[in-house]
Each structure stands twice: as structure tokens, then as C-alpha cells.
Tab-separated table of C-alpha atoms in Angstrom:
chain	number	residue	atom	x	y	z
X	8	GLN	CA	-0.003	-0.024	-0.015
X	9	VAL	CA	1.314	3.502	-0.911
X	10	GLN	CA	0.503	6.398	1.397
X	11	LEU	CA	-0.085	9.689	-0.438
X	12	VAL	CA	-0.053	13.261	0.996
X	13	GLU	CA	-1.067	16.194	-1.198
X	14	SER	CA	-0.020	19.892	-0.820
X	15	GLY	CA	0.089	23.105	-2.544
X	16	GLY	CA	-3.677	23.951	-2.807
X	17	GLY	CA	-5.008	27.231	-1.872
X	18	LEU	CA	-6.974	30.338	-2.909
X	19	VAL	CA	-5.913	31.894	-6.110
X	20	GLN	CA	-7.417	34.434	-8.541
X	21	ALA	CA	-8.565	33.508	-11.996
X	22	GLY	CA	-5.596	33.411	-14.271
X	23	GLY	CA	-3.204	32.380	-11.628
X	24	SER	CA	-1.146	29.423	-11.121
X	25	LEU	CA	-0.574	26.675	-8.524
X	26	ARG	CA	1.716	23.776	-8.218
X	27	LEU	CA	0.289	20.683	-6.405
X	28	SER	CA	2.598	18.107	-4.920
X	29	CYS	CA	1.913	14.644	-3.849
X	30	ALA	CA	4.472	12.901	-1.733
X	31	ALA	CA	4.309	9.040	-1.589
X	32	SER	CA	5.654	6.639	0.938
X	33	GLY	CA	6.736	3.171	-0.082
X	34	ARG	CA	9.311	1.668	-2.176
X	35	THR	CA	7.009	0.794	-5.116
X	36	PHE	CA	6.506	4.464	-6.249
X	37	SER	CA	8.910	4.192	-9.109
X	38	SER	CA	7.145	1.296	-10.441
X	39	ILE	CA	3.630	2.581	-10.593
X	40	ALA	CA	1.726	5.079	-12.629
X	41	MET	CA	0.264	8.040	-10.876
X	42	GLY	CA	-2.774	10.210	-11.424
X	43	TRP	CA	-4.620	13.337	-10.285
X	44	PHE	CA	-8.296	13.555	-9.823
X	45	ARG	CA	-10.639	16.347	-8.674
X	46	GLN	CA	-14.082	16.624	-7.267
X	47	ALA	CA	-16.092	19.732	-6.965
X	48	PRO	CA	-19.017	20.111	-4.570
X	49	GLY	CA	-22.056	18.309	-5.817
X	50	LYS	CA	-20.252	16.793	-8.625
X	51	GLU	CA	-18.497	13.373	-9.263
X	52	ARG	CA	-14.875	12.805	-9.167
X	53	GLU	CA	-13.355	13.397	-12.470
X	54	PHE	CA	-9.950	12.680	-14.057
X	55	VAL	CA	-7.475	15.423	-14.445
X	56	ALA	CA	-4.088	14.034	-15.352
X	57	ALA	CA	-1.849	10.854	-15.302
X	58	ILE	CA	1.645	9.927	-15.899
X	59	SER	CA	3.519	6.821	-16.565
X	60	VAL	CA	6.248	5.089	-14.452
X	61	GLY	CA	9.127	6.922	-16.116
X	62	GLY	CA	7.177	10.045	-16.977
X	63	SER	CA	7.414	9.688	-20.666
X	64	PHE	CA	3.605	9.344	-21.254
X	65	THR	CA	1.133	11.827	-19.822
X	66	TYR	CA	-2.579	12.188	-20.401
X	67	TYR	CA	-4.929	15.066	-19.538
X	68	SER	CA	-8.706	15.583	-19.482
X	69	ASP	CA	-9.911	18.000	-22.095
X	70	SER	CA	-10.807	20.550	-19.433
X	71	VAL	CA	-7.210	21.011	-18.325
X	72	LYS	CA	-5.228	20.210	-21.499
X	73	GLY	CA	-2.867	23.025	-22.375
X	74	ARG	CA	-3.180	24.491	-18.906
X	75	ALA	CA	-1.873	21.563	-16.786
X	76	THR	CA	1.390	19.688	-16.557
X	77	ILE	CA	1.899	16.535	-14.612
X	78	SER	CA	5.386	15.393	-13.716
X	79	ARG	CA	7.216	13.205	-11.260
X	80	ASP	CA	10.452	12.905	-9.526
X	81	ASN	CA	10.960	9.235	-8.633
X	82	ALA	CA	14.096	10.002	-6.524
X	83	LYS	CA	11.772	12.197	-4.297
X	84	ASN	CA	8.865	9.878	-4.527
X	85	THR	CA	6.680	12.924	-5.566
X	86	VAL	CA	4.353	13.649	-8.382
X	87	TYR	CA	3.411	17.237	-9.284
X	88	LEU	CA	0.475	18.992	-11.053
X	89	GLN	CA	1.170	22.423	-12.380
X	90	MET	CA	-1.970	24.298	-13.115
X	91	ASN	CA	-1.827	27.506	-15.092
X	92	SER	CA	-4.452	30.051	-16.266
X	93	LEU	CA	-6.799	28.697	-13.528
X	94	LYS	CA	-10.518	29.252	-13.858
X	95	PRO	CA	-13.279	29.315	-11.296
X	96	GLU	CA	-14.484	25.999	-12.642
X	97	ASP	CA	-11.177	24.467	-11.548
X	98	THR	CA	-12.282	24.910	-7.840
X	99	ALA	CA	-12.305	21.377	-6.388
X	100	LEU	CA	-10.581	19.072	-4.005
X	101	TYR	CA	-7.606	17.645	-5.895
X	102	THR	CA	-6.457	14.129	-4.956
X	103	CYS	CA	-3.468	12.108	-6.156
X	104	ALA	CA	-3.808	8.416	-6.789
X	105	ALA	CA	-1.442	5.545	-7.242
X	106	ALA	CA	-2.270	3.053	-9.980
X	107	LYS	CA	-2.405	-0.746	-9.607
X	108	PHE	CA	-0.278	-1.064	-12.630
X	109	THR	CA	2.612	0.566	-14.536
X	110	ALA	CA	0.462	2.116	-17.170
X	111	PRO	CA	-1.546	5.195	-16.464
X	112	SER	CA	-5.326	5.368	-16.840
X	113	MET	CA	-8.133	7.814	-16.833
X	114	ARG	CA	-10.296	5.485	-14.924
X	115	SER	CA	-10.603	5.836	-11.215
X	116	ASP	CA	-11.015	2.071	-10.516
X	117	TYR	CA	-7.486	1.671	-12.000
X	118	TYR	CA	-6.006	3.224	-8.930
X	119	ALA	CA	-5.431	1.400	-5.574
X	120	SER	CA	-4.322	4.171	-3.211
X	121	TRP	CA	-5.592	7.739	-2.751
X	122	GLY	CA	-4.647	10.771	-0.730
X	123	GLN	CA	-6.807	12.995	1.262
X	124	GLY	CA	-6.651	15.715	-1.247
X	125	THR	CA	-5.700	19.428	-1.242
X	126	GLN	CA	-8.353	22.065	-1.912
X	127	VAL	CA	-8.005	24.487	-4.790
X	128	THR	CA	-10.256	27.454	-4.855
X	129	VAL	CA	-10.250	29.918	-7.732
X	130	SER	CA	-11.869	33.346	-7.330
X	131	SER	CA	-13.286	35.271	-10.290
């Protein structure tokens, strides 16, 4: 089991940027894909981004494509989500997740471990 702790959320004005971090414990981090999901109040959890084991392959939802960059540092057991040009509709609880396998996925049931999340609030 991988334990995940997110940080970096906060209140930001529309058009601003945030860099979310997710620190993982456990020796399997470098062998599993990672993802970011978000959930806004009253809405279902939605996929945001995912990254392969080595970081060569990344996937993004259409809603953040071009504004978000997912990356990872396997030496630090950390995955990042850089969000730029933030919009009020980006307001949500952002959660990172560790996949069951080496390949990333947009499906939430593909992920075995979840963090508690970090809140991102974008004001207009």
C-alpha cells in the first residue's frame, strides 16, 4: 500500500497558477503510474491527469489540456501537477492516486491508493 499526501492547494485568482505536490511513501512508487483527480462540490470525481512510471507518457482531461502539466520525481517519491490559467471552474478538491499497474489510466477504478486531497479555490 502506498500512502499519499498532497499539498500546494489554496486560494488563487482566476488566471493564476498553482503547483500541487503529492508525496508518496513506500518503495513501489517508481514502478507505478500516478494520477490526479478532482471533485467539486455536488459533482462526481473526475480525471485530471496521469503519468507513466518513467514520466514519458502523460494524459490530460480535455478540461485542463494545455493548462496543466503533470510530472514526477522518482528520486523524491513525488508527483506534481502544475496548473496555469486557472478558472473558477477548476475549484475542487484535488487528489492524487497511485495506480495498480505501471501504465496510467483515466479510470478511477484503475487506482489502488488515494490521498486525502488538497483544496484548490479559484476566485473570479
